[in-house]
Amino acid sequence: MSKTVAKAVHVLESLAGEPKTIAELARELEVHGSTALRMLQPLVAGGLIARGPDGRYRLGLRLVELGQQVLDEMDLRAVARPHLISLAEATRSTVHLAQLVDDQIVYVDKIEGAASIRTWSRIGRAVPLHTAAASKVILAALPVEHRERLLSAHSFTRYTERTITDEAEFRDHLAAVARLGYATDQAEFEPLVHCIGVGIPDVTGQLAAAVSLTTVRADADLAALEQLLGRVRDTATAIAAALGHPPR
């Protein structure tokens, strides 16, 4: 990186902290005021920084546009896949990545676990809203109006004896999911198939997707399922960090 580019980056990083005057930037960069002004001029012309009415310089709106373009071009599946593979290998369980697409929650990736049997789920297939752990996590994080619109149009079909088919009961269930920060599917769609899911926030803090882990068990052992929660949460945190969400 050339010295000129390095100093331009330094200016942007400095102004990200707080607006500054030419004199303050010159002292920070250890250059004369006129030199600092010459450095700022192309950044101002490009909209990367702007001079406020108080004479201080701050980051410009062009940076917002460029940042949004980066986010728009970021492929969630490509970012998440290495972390999904690591989770599947560590647990020998099947791992899913789900996302809200056109008012449907869809599996956008799936890594088969070495110890798992084949399940119903497929990449590109919509997830039953009221049964899957991933769909519950996403629903619980949606704005109320959006969630209610999806639920009001949804048919609460019974798939197993454990399926929640009462709409009011399911709303209470989602409230619990929101409090806990994770969701489970205890053989609610397929017998013997149990899942636990966690949300993945994006750089804005909004829920971008959900990761879930699937196990096949003869018994509905919630404690055994929750023992895997730490690994699933770590995976969600790693994907969120790769998407630009700051660690807590």
XYZ file of N, CA and C in Angstrom:
744
model
N 0.851 -1.193 0.000
C 0.000 0.000 0.000
C 0.887 1.244 0.000
N 0.639 2.178 -0.914
C 1.436 3.398 -0.984
C 1.170 4.269 0.238
N 2.106 5.202 0.516
C 1.939 6.083 1.668
C 0.703 6.960 1.519
N 0.431 7.398 0.281
C -0.734 8.257 0.044
C -2.028 7.522 0.364
N -2.131 6.275 -0.129
C -3.332 5.479 0.127
C -3.445 5.161 1.611
N -2.313 4.836 2.236
C -2.324 4.507 3.660
C -2.820 5.687 4.491
N -2.400 6.901 4.114
C -2.842 8.080 4.858
C -4.322 8.368 4.609
N -4.788 8.095 3.387
C -6.215 8.276 3.091
C -7.053 7.320 3.940
N -6.577 6.084 4.072
C -7.271 5.103 4.913
C -7.262 5.571 6.366
N -6.119 6.108 6.792
C -6.004 6.625 8.161
C -7.020 7.742 8.403
N -7.177 8.628 7.416
C -8.149 9.721 7.532
C -9.559 9.162 7.720
N -9.931 8.192 6.879
C -11.276 7.611 6.959
C -11.503 6.934 8.308
N -10.511 6.184 8.765
C -10.646 5.502 10.052
C -10.741 6.503 11.201
N -9.984 7.597 11.088
C -10.018 8.623 12.123
C -11.380 9.307 12.186
N -11.927 9.643 11.006
C -13.219 10.320 10.954
C -14.369 9.386 11.330
N -14.136 8.081 11.267
C -15.169 7.134 11.701
C -15.401 7.260 13.201
N -14.368 7.726 13.922
C -14.507 7.915 15.362
C -15.306 9.156 15.699
N -14.959 10.272 15.072
C -15.667 11.536 15.294
C -15.222 12.543 14.242
N -16.064 13.550 13.946
C -15.671 14.603 12.999
C -14.460 15.374 13.529
N -13.619 15.864 12.613
C -12.404 16.576 13.015
C -12.163 17.773 12.105
N -11.432 18.744 12.622
C -11.015 19.890 11.821
C -9.738 19.535 11.062
N -9.378 20.413 10.106
C -8.127 20.230 9.370
C -6.951 20.200 10.345
N -6.961 21.105 11.307
C -5.849 21.185 12.258
C -5.717 19.893 13.064
N -6.834 19.341 13.486
C -6.805 18.097 14.264
C -6.280 16.934 13.429
N -6.726 16.862 12.172
C -6.243 15.797 11.291
C -4.762 15.967 10.992
N -4.325 17.205 10.784
C -2.913 17.462 10.491
C -2.033 17.002 11.653
N -2.457 17.311 12.875
C -1.686 16.868 14.046
C -1.647 15.347 14.132
N -2.771 14.722 13.862
C -2.848 13.261 13.941
C -1.981 12.599 12.880
N -1.958 13.192 11.680
C -1.188 12.629 10.571
C 0.264 13.092 10.577
N 0.546 14.066 11.455
C 1.898 14.633 11.561
C 2.335 15.265 10.247
N 1.439 16.081 9.680
C 1.733 16.820 8.448
C 1.286 18.268 8.638
N 1.728 19.129 7.713
C 1.317 20.529 7.739
C -0.165 20.625 7.372
N -0.821 21.672 7.825
C -2.242 21.855 7.549
C -2.556 21.884 6.066
N -1.698 22.545 5.277
C -1.940 22.616 3.832
C -1.820 21.239 3.188
N -0.918 20.407 3.724
C -0.772 19.042 3.201
C -2.010 18.214 3.536
N -2.510 18.372 4.744
C -3.725 17.657 5.142
C -4.898 18.061 4.263
N -4.990 19.358 3.947
C -6.080 19.832 3.094
C -5.995 19.206 1.708
N -4.775 19.129 1.156
C -4.607 18.506 -0.171
C -5.002 17.028 -0.137
N -4.745 16.367 0.984
C -5.130 14.959 1.111
C -6.647 14.807 1.151
N -7.326 15.762 1.776
C -8.773 15.664 1.923
C -9.523 15.993 0.644
N -8.957 16.858 -0.181
C -9.692 17.353 -1.348
C -10.212 16.247 -2.269
N -9.389 15.245 -2.662
C -9.941 14.184 -3.522
C -10.984 13.319 -2.803
N -10.845 13.177 -1.486
C -11.835 12.406 -0.730
C -13.165 13.149 -0.671
N -13.086 14.476 -0.548
C -14.301 15.292 -0.564
C -14.939 15.241 -1.945
N -14.108 15.376 -2.988
C -14.622 15.359 -4.362
C -15.312 14.036 -4.676
N -14.812 12.945 -4.102
C -15.407 11.632 -4.345
C -16.576 11.312 -3.439
N -16.912 12.222 -2.537
C -18.042 12.002 -1.639
C -17.733 11.086 -0.470
N -16.453 10.725 -0.307
C -16.089 9.811 0.776
C -16.072 10.513 2.126
N -15.773 11.810 2.109
C -15.903 12.615 3.314
C -16.618 13.908 2.948
N -17.138 14.593 3.956
C -17.872 15.841 3.714
C -17.533 16.839 4.815
N -17.554 18.128 4.450
C -17.279 19.198 5.418
C -18.600 19.728 5.948
N -18.763 19.680 7.263
C -19.999 20.145 7.874
C -20.022 21.644 8.064
N -21.166 22.208 8.432
C -21.289 23.654 8.641
C -20.412 24.170 9.780
N -19.970 23.273 10.662
C -19.089 23.679 11.761
C -17.623 23.660 11.362
N -17.345 23.352 10.073
C -15.974 23.316 9.589
C -15.267 21.999 9.824
N -15.927 21.074 10.477
C -15.330 19.763 10.727
C -15.648 18.803 9.582
N -14.732 17.859 9.378
C -14.913 16.860 8.324
C -15.440 15.570 8.942
N -16.329 14.936 8.221
C -16.939 13.681 8.674
C -17.073 12.747 7.477
N -17.388 11.476 7.734
C -17.555 10.514 6.649
C -18.718 10.920 5.758
N -18.576 10.664 4.438
C -19.592 11.055 3.472
C -20.564 9.943 3.132
N -21.657 10.333 2.512
C -22.708 9.373 2.160
C -22.249 8.365 1.115
N -21.245 8.711 0.339
C -20.757 7.772 -0.676
C -20.257 6.484 -0.024
N -19.712 6.595 1.179
C -19.258 5.397 1.889
C -20.427 4.490 2.237
N -21.565 5.095 2.570
C -22.764 4.303 2.860
C -23.183 3.527 1.615
N -23.163 4.210 0.466
C -23.540 3.557 -0.791
C -22.599 2.401 -1.110
N -21.296 2.635 -0.936
C -20.317 1.584 -1.232
C -20.457 0.417 -0.262
N -20.686 0.735 1.015
C -20.866 -0.324 2.003
C -22.086 -1.169 1.712
N -23.182 -0.525 1.297
C -24.395 -1.264 0.963
C -24.167 -2.154 -0.247
N -23.367 -1.667 -1.198
C -23.071 -2.476 -2.384
C -22.304 -3.738 -2.000
N -21.376 -3.603 -1.063
C -20.630 -4.771 -0.578
C -21.586 -5.775 0.051
N -22.511 -5.272 0.878
C -23.468 -6.157 1.535
C -24.372 -6.841 0.526
N -24.817 -6.088 -0.483
C -25.712 -6.650 -1.493
C -25.043 -7.763 -2.284
N -23.729 -7.637 -2.478
C -23.007 -8.612 -3.294
C -22.487 -9.793 -2.476
N -22.630 -9.716 -1.171
C -22.130 -10.791 -0.316
C -23.059 -11.999 -0.403
N -22.508 -13.136 -0.733
C -23.271 -14.369 -0.881
C -23.324 -15.072 0.473
N -24.496 -15.054 1.089
C -24.652 -15.652 2.416
C -24.195 -17.107 2.428
N -24.594 -17.847 1.416
C -24.261 -19.269 1.389
C -22.748 -19.485 1.321
N -22.068 -18.697 0.490
C -20.618 -18.843 0.363
C -19.917 -18.479 1.667
N -20.409 -17.446 2.331
C -19.823 -17.022 3.601
C -20.045 -18.077 4.683
N -21.239 -18.647 4.708
C -21.604 -19.571 5.783
C -21.051 -20.979 5.606
N -20.854 -21.405 4.372
C -20.573 -22.828 4.104
C -19.396 -23.404 4.891
N -18.241 -22.746 4.958
C -17.139 -23.348 5.730
C -17.512 -23.607 7.186
N -18.302 -22.726 7.756
C -18.711 -22.881 9.158
C -19.741 -24.000 9.311
N -20.615 -24.136 8.321
C -21.592 -25.229 8.344
C -20.880 -26.578 8.256
N -19.890 -26.649 7.387
C -19.123 -27.893 7.223
C -18.413 -28.253 8.531
N -17.810 -27.259 9.167
C -17.109 -27.511 10.436
C -18.058 -28.053 11.496
N -19.264 -27.477 11.565
C -20.248 -27.941 12.549
C -20.699 -29.363 12.243
N -20.950 -29.649 10.973
C -21.385 -30.991 10.580
C -20.305 -32.029 10.879
N -19.053 -31.669 10.620
C -17.956 -32.605 10.872
C -17.742 -32.824 12.369
N -17.876 -31.764 13.151
C -17.642 -31.868 14.595
C -18.719 -32.684 15.291
N -19.935 -32.615 14.788
C -21.063 -33.281 15.455
C -21.536 -34.534 14.730
N -21.050 -34.745 13.500
C -21.495 -35.845 12.637
C -23.003 -35.775 12.371
N -23.542 -34.564 12.459
C -24.976 -34.339 12.272
C -25.219 -33.476 11.038
N -26.430 -33.552 10.503
C -26.794 -32.730 9.354
C -27.053 -31.295 9.802
N -26.564 -30.350 9.013
C -26.671 -28.927 9.341
C -27.381 -28.207 8.199
N -28.284 -27.293 8.548
C -29.024 -26.516 7.551
C -28.783 -25.024 7.732
N -28.866 -24.303 6.623
C -28.890 -22.844 6.622
C -30.211 -22.431 5.994
N -31.001 -21.641 6.712
C -32.319 -21.225 6.226
C -32.400 -19.709 6.164
N -33.212 -19.222 5.219
C -33.326 -17.780 4.995
C -34.750 -17.445 4.564
N -35.211 -16.260 4.911
C -36.525 -15.783 4.471
C -36.411 -15.290 3.036
N -37.161 -15.916 2.132
C -37.133 -15.564 0.708
C -38.574 -15.427 0.219
N -38.967 -14.212 -0.150
C -40.321 -13.978 -0.687
C -41.403 -14.572 0.211
N -41.332 -14.260 1.482
C -42.333 -14.691 2.468
C -42.361 -16.199 2.699
N -41.318 -16.887 2.268
C -41.151 -18.300 2.612
C -39.791 -18.475 3.267
N -39.715 -19.376 4.211
C -38.426 -19.696 4.814
C -37.901 -20.929 4.099
N -36.729 -20.760 3.497
C -36.199 -21.754 2.561
C -34.830 -22.235 3.039
N -34.585 -23.533 2.887
C -33.243 -24.052 3.130
C -32.359 -23.650 1.949
N -31.338 -22.836 2.213
C -30.446 -22.393 1.143
C -29.144 -23.189 1.121
N -28.901 -23.982 2.160
C -27.758 -24.896 2.133
C -28.001 -26.024 3.127
N -27.355 -27.142 2.856
C -27.492 -28.323 3.705
C -26.211 -29.131 3.624
N -25.659 -29.477 4.774
C -24.469 -30.325 4.848
C -24.874 -31.620 5.543
N -24.774 -32.723 4.833
C -25.155 -34.018 5.399
C -24.131 -34.463 6.438
N -24.616 -34.906 7.586
C -23.734 -35.412 8.621
C -23.390 -36.873 8.400
N -22.211 -37.255 8.849
C -21.747 -38.629 8.633
C -22.614 -39.647 9.351
N -23.223 -39.246 10.466
C -24.003 -40.199 11.263
C -25.506 -40.056 11.047
N -25.913 -39.233 10.079
C -27.340 -38.965 9.891
C -27.937 -39.806 8.772
N -29.228 -40.071 8.909
C -29.955 -40.697 7.816
C -30.530 -39.592 6.936
N -30.934 -39.930 5.744
C -31.481 -38.933 4.828
C -32.831 -38.437 5.344
N -33.007 -37.122 5.316
C -34.251 -36.511 5.785
C -34.971 -35.818 4.630
N -36.163 -35.310 4.921
C -37.031 -34.680 3.923
C -36.429 -33.423 3.320
N -35.643 -32.697 4.082
C -35.172 -31.372 3.675
C -34.314 -31.427 2.415
N -34.448 -30.379 1.594
C -33.656 -30.220 0.371
C -33.298 -28.748 0.216
N -32.160 -28.470 -0.396
C -31.799 -27.083 -0.701
C -32.828 -26.511 -1.669
N -33.343 -25.329 -1.348
C -34.349 -24.686 -2.181
C -35.769 -25.014 -1.787
N -35.940 -25.930 -0.858
C -37.287 -26.329 -0.434
C -37.757 -25.443 0.717
N -39.014 -25.001 0.642
C -39.584 -24.177 1.711
C -39.764 -25.007 2.977
N -39.566 -24.370 4.106
C -39.626 -25.023 5.407
C -41.016 -24.823 6.021
N -41.632 -25.864 6.589
C -42.900 -25.654 7.299
C -42.704 -24.642 8.435
N -43.448 -23.563 8.406
C -43.227 -22.472 9.354
C -43.383 -22.902 10.806
N -44.317 -23.816 11.068
C -44.655 -24.123 12.461
C -43.952 -25.356 13.019
N -43.025 -25.938 12.251
C -42.360 -27.140 12.757
C -40.842 -27.021 12.833
N -40.207 -26.410 11.860
C -38.744 -26.402 11.789
C -38.134 -25.434 12.795
N -37.023 -25.838 13.405
C -36.330 -24.968 14.357
C -35.872 -23.683 13.681
N -35.340 -23.803 12.465
C -34.848 -22.618 11.751
C -35.964 -21.630 11.467
N -37.122 -22.139 11.054
C -38.232 -21.238 10.732
C -38.755 -20.543 11.986
N -38.775 -21.259 13.103
C -39.248 -20.645 14.352
C -38.342 -19.490 14.779
N -37.032 -19.692 14.657
C -36.082 -18.640 15.030
C -36.289 -17.398 14.164
N -36.433 -17.607 12.867
C -36.621 -16.476 11.955
C -37.947 -15.779 12.221
N -39.009 -16.549 12.383
C -40.323 -15.964 12.665
C -40.305 -15.140 13.950
N -39.662 -15.663 14.980
C -39.650 -14.987 16.277
C -38.953 -13.634 16.215
N -38.048 -13.467 15.253
C -37.282 -12.223 15.141
C -37.902 -11.211 14.185
N -38.932 -11.609 13.452
C -39.549 -10.704 12.479
C -40.332 -9.593 13.178
N -40.474 -8.432 12.517
C -41.398 -7.419 13.038
C -42.796 -8.019 13.181
N -43.536 -7.558 14.169
C -44.839 -8.156 14.491
C -45.759 -8.202 13.279
N -45.830 -7.094 12.526
C -46.754 -7.041 11.390
C -46.412 -8.093 10.341
N -45.125 -8.257 10.074
C -44.682 -9.240 9.081
C -44.978 -10.657 9.560
N -44.655 -10.915 10.822
C -44.897 -12.255 11.371
C -46.381 -12.596 11.351
N -47.212 -11.653 11.745
C -48.652 -11.912 11.783
C -49.210 -12.164 10.387
N -48.674 -11.456 9.407
C -49.136 -11.677 8.027
C -48.805 -13.095 7.566
N -47.612 -13.563 7.896
C -47.227 -14.923 7.506
C -48.062 -15.970 8.238
N -48.264 -15.769 9.523
C -49.007 -16.758 10.312
C -50.483 -16.799 9.934
N -51.052 -15.640 9.617
C -52.479 -15.609 9.277
C -52.773 -16.341 7.975
N -51.761 -16.447 7.115
C -51.949 -17.144 5.841
C -51.478 -18.595 5.898
N -50.989 -19.016 7.061
C -50.381 -20.344 7.183
C -51.387 -21.389 7.653
N -51.261 -22.584 7.126
C -52.089 -23.706 7.554
C -51.292 -24.556 8.544
N -51.806 -24.698 9.746
C -51.093 -25.413 10.802
C -51.382 -26.913 10.700
N -50.828 -27.512 9.674
C -51.051 -28.929 9.387
C -50.368 -29.807 10.435
N -51.026 -30.884 10.825
C -50.412 -31.847 11.737
C -49.605 -32.861 10.931
N -48.318 -33.002 11.286
C -47.444 -33.971 10.621
C -47.118 -35.152 11.527
N -46.997 -34.891 12.813
C -46.751 -35.950 13.792
C -47.587 -35.640 15.033
N -47.546 -36.526 15.994
C -48.313 -36.294 17.222
C -47.756 -35.126 18.031
N -46.540 -34.672 17.699
C -45.909 -33.584 18.443
C -46.038 -32.225 17.747
N -46.654 -32.188 16.572
C -46.813 -30.926 15.844
C -47.717 -29.961 16.606
N -47.304 -28.708 16.686
C -48.159 -27.671 17.278
C -49.133 -27.199 16.201
N -50.407 -27.460 16.406
C -51.408 -27.107 15.395
C -52.327 -25.970 15.837
N -52.238 -25.583 17.092
C -53.063 -24.484 17.597
C -52.308 -23.166 17.411
N -52.922 -22.220 16.708
C -52.246 -20.970 16.366
C -51.859 -20.167 17.605
N -52.733 -20.101 18.585
C -52.434 -19.359 19.813
C -51.276 -20.007 20.571
N -51.282 -21.327 20.630
C -50.195 -22.043 21.296
C -48.872 -21.792 20.582
N -48.925 -21.739 19.248
C -47.693 -21.513 18.491
C -47.159 -20.100 18.732
N -48.048 -19.129 18.851
C -47.600 -17.767 19.146
C -46.896 -17.721 20.510
N -47.436 -18.425 21.492
C -46.780 -18.510 22.802
C -45.417 -19.189 22.667
N -45.367 -20.201 21.821
C -44.119 -20.921 21.572
C -43.074 -19.975 20.980
N -43.477 -19.140 20.026
C -42.547 -18.184 19.412
C -42.060 -17.151 20.427
N -42.923 -16.753 21.335
C -42.515 -15.814 22.381
C -41.417 -16.428 23.247
N -41.539 -17.721 23.529
C -40.503 -18.423 24.296
C -39.208 -18.510 23.503
N -39.316 -18.750 22.203
C -38.134 -18.792 21.332
C -37.407 -17.450 21.377
N -38.158 -16.362 21.298
C -37.559 -15.031 21.332
C -36.822 -14.790 22.650
N -37.390 -15.269 23.751
C -36.749 -15.095 25.066
C -35.478 -15.926 25.177
N -35.535 -17.160 24.695
C -34.416 -18.093 24.841
C -33.291 -17.825 23.850
N -33.647 -17.330 22.663
C -32.640 -17.098 21.635
C -32.329 -18.324 20.799
N -33.133 -19.352 20.921
C -32.976 -20.541 20.078
C -34.314 -21.260 20.002
N -34.413 -22.196 19.046
C -35.653 -22.958 18.880
C -35.325 -24.426 18.686
N -36.307 -25.276 18.982
C -36.145 -26.710 18.763
C -37.305 -27.243 17.927
N -37.039 -28.343 17.283
C -38.068 -29.133 16.587
C -37.928 -30.536 17.150
N -38.872 -30.924 17.984
C -38.796 -32.222 18.652
C -39.713 -33.217 17.950
N -39.254 -33.673 16.797
C -40.016 -34.628 15.983
C -41.385 -34.064 15.618
N -41.438 -32.781 15.305
C -42.708 -32.123 15.001
C -43.085 -32.216 13.523
N -42.109 -32.575 12.674
C -42.404 -32.737 11.247
C -42.156 -34.167 10.781
N -41.053 -34.737 11.218
C -40.721 -36.129 10.898
C -40.470 -36.886 12.196
N -41.037 -38.065 12.360
C -40.752 -38.870 13.547
C -39.252 -39.136 13.667
N -38.753 -39.068 14.872
C -37.352 -39.349 15.207
C -36.397 -38.212 14.857
N -36.841 -37.219 14.083
C -35.952 -36.142 13.639
C -36.099 -34.943 14.577
N -34.992 -34.576 15.223
C -34.982 -33.491 16.204
C -33.951 -32.445 15.781
N -34.291 -31.173 15.938
C -33.411 -30.093 15.484
C -33.317 -29.000 16.544
N -32.212 -28.272 16.481
C -32.054 -27.076 17.305
C -31.472 -25.987 16.420
N -32.027 -24.768 16.502
C -31.631 -23.698 15.595
C -31.370 -22.381 16.300
N -30.479 -21.588 15.697
C -30.083 -20.283 16.240
C -30.056 -19.273 15.097
N -30.437 -18.036 15.384
C -30.444 -16.994 14.370
C -29.056 -16.443 14.076
N -28.901 -15.886 12.870
C -27.640 -15.289 12.425
C -27.898 -13.819 12.092
N -27.431 -12.872 12.905
C -27.630 -11.458 12.583
C -26.652 -10.980 11.515
N -27.088 -9.978 10.723
C -26.194 -9.396 9.734
C -25.512 -8.166 10.324
N -24.825 -7.395 9.487
C -24.055 -6.246 9.960
C -24.940 -5.194 10.617
N -26.225 -5.149 10.247
C -27.146 -4.163 10.820
C -27.770 -4.640 12.128
N -27.542 -5.916 12.473
C -28.163 -6.475 13.665
C -29.480 -7.165 13.393
N -29.985 -7.033 12.161
C -31.219 -7.730 11.788
C -30.910 -9.199 11.511
N -31.892 -10.062 11.730
C -31.670 -11.486 11.498
C -31.568 -11.757 10.002
N -30.438 -12.305 9.576
C -30.214 -12.575 8.161
C -30.631 -13.986 7.781
N -30.502 -14.913 8.726
C -30.742 -16.326 8.427
C -30.738 -17.089 9.745
N -30.811 -18.408 9.638
C -30.724 -19.262 10.823
C -29.949 -20.516 10.465
N -29.203 -21.019 11.431
C -28.500 -22.284 11.269
C -29.143 -23.285 12.222
N -29.344 -24.507 11.730
C -29.929 -25.539 12.587
C -29.166 -26.842 12.426
N -29.201 -27.634 13.473
C -28.524 -28.932 13.494
C -29.571 -30.011 13.728
N -29.477 -31.087 12.965
C -30.475 -32.159 13.000
C -29.878 -33.440 13.565
N -30.590 -34.040 14.502
C -30.200 -35.348 15.018
C -31.371 -36.309 14.842
N -31.071 -37.577 14.790
C -32.105 -38.607 14.675
C -32.047 -39.458 15.935
N -33.139 -39.436 16.689
C -33.194 -40.136 17.967
C -34.532 -40.833 18.117
N -34.525 -41.926 18.849
C -35.777 -42.636 19.116
C -36.586 -41.929 20.193
N -35.886 -41.173 21.069
C -36.583 -40.492 22.162
C -36.470 -38.980 21.987
N -37.423 -38.263 22.514
C -37.423 -36.802 22.450
C -36.697 -36.259 23.678
N -35.370 -36.357 23.678
C -34.554 -35.949 24.816
C -34.101 -34.506 24.610
N -34.845 -33.566 25.196
C -34.534 -32.151 25.020
C -33.166 -31.806 25.594
N -32.817 -32.400 26.716
C -31.524 -32.112 27.341
C -30.374 -32.501 26.419
N -30.501 -33.650 25.761
C -29.457 -34.090 24.834
C -29.346 -33.131 23.656
N -30.492 -32.640 23.190
C -30.495 -31.697 22.075
C -29.840 -30.381 22.489
N -30.152 -29.924 23.692
C -29.619 -28.645 24.161
C -28.122 -28.710 24.452
N -27.577 -29.923 24.606
C -26.132 -30.052 24.783
C -25.372 -29.600 23.533
N -26.066 -29.604 22.397
C -25.452 -29.183 21.137
C -25.608 -27.685 20.892
N -26.350 -27.005 21.766
C -26.658 -25.596 21.554
C -25.402 -24.733 21.463
N -24.419 -25.004 22.321
C -23.199 -24.201 22.316
C -22.495 -24.222 20.973
N -22.410 -25.403 20.373
C -21.754 -25.518 19.062
C -22.544 -24.766 17.987
N -23.865 -24.881 18.044
C -24.695 -24.201 17.040
C -24.574 -22.691 17.208
N -24.576 -22.225 18.443
C -24.419 -20.787 18.696
C -23.062 -20.283 18.218
N -22.017 -21.058 18.468
C -20.683 -20.652 18.017
C -20.648 -20.529 16.497
N -21.318 -21.454 15.816
C -21.370 -21.409 14.353
C -22.118 -20.170 13.878
N -23.263 -19.886 14.505
C -24.036 -18.696 14.140
C -23.221 -17.426 14.369
N -22.483 -17.384 15.471
C -21.651 -16.216 15.784
C -20.543 -16.042 14.755
N -19.926 -17.150 14.342
C -18.849 -17.082 13.350
C -19.367 -16.598 12.001
N -20.535 -17.078 11.600
C -21.121 -16.639 10.326
C -21.496 -15.161 10.413
N -22.085 -14.763 11.537
C -22.460 -13.357 11.721
C -21.235 -12.450 11.633
N -20.127 -12.878 12.243
C -18.897 -12.087 12.184
C -18.397 -11.964 10.749
N -18.510 -13.056 9.988
C -18.093 -13.023 8.581
C -18.984 -12.104 7.752
N -20.226 -11.908 8.205
C -21.156 -10.993 7.529
C -20.975 -9.552 7.986
N -20.084 -9.349 8.964
C -19.808 -7.993 9.419
C -20.457 -7.601 10.720
N -21.173 -8.554 11.364
C -21.815 -8.231 12.641
C -20.773 -8.266 13.747
N -20.613 -7.176 14.509
C -19.572 -7.147 15.543
C -19.864 -8.143 16.651
N -18.831 -8.802 17.185
C -19.047 -9.749 18.284
C -19.525 -9.018 19.524
N -20.333 -9.715 20.318
C -20.852 -9.106 21.546
C -19.793 -9.104 22.623
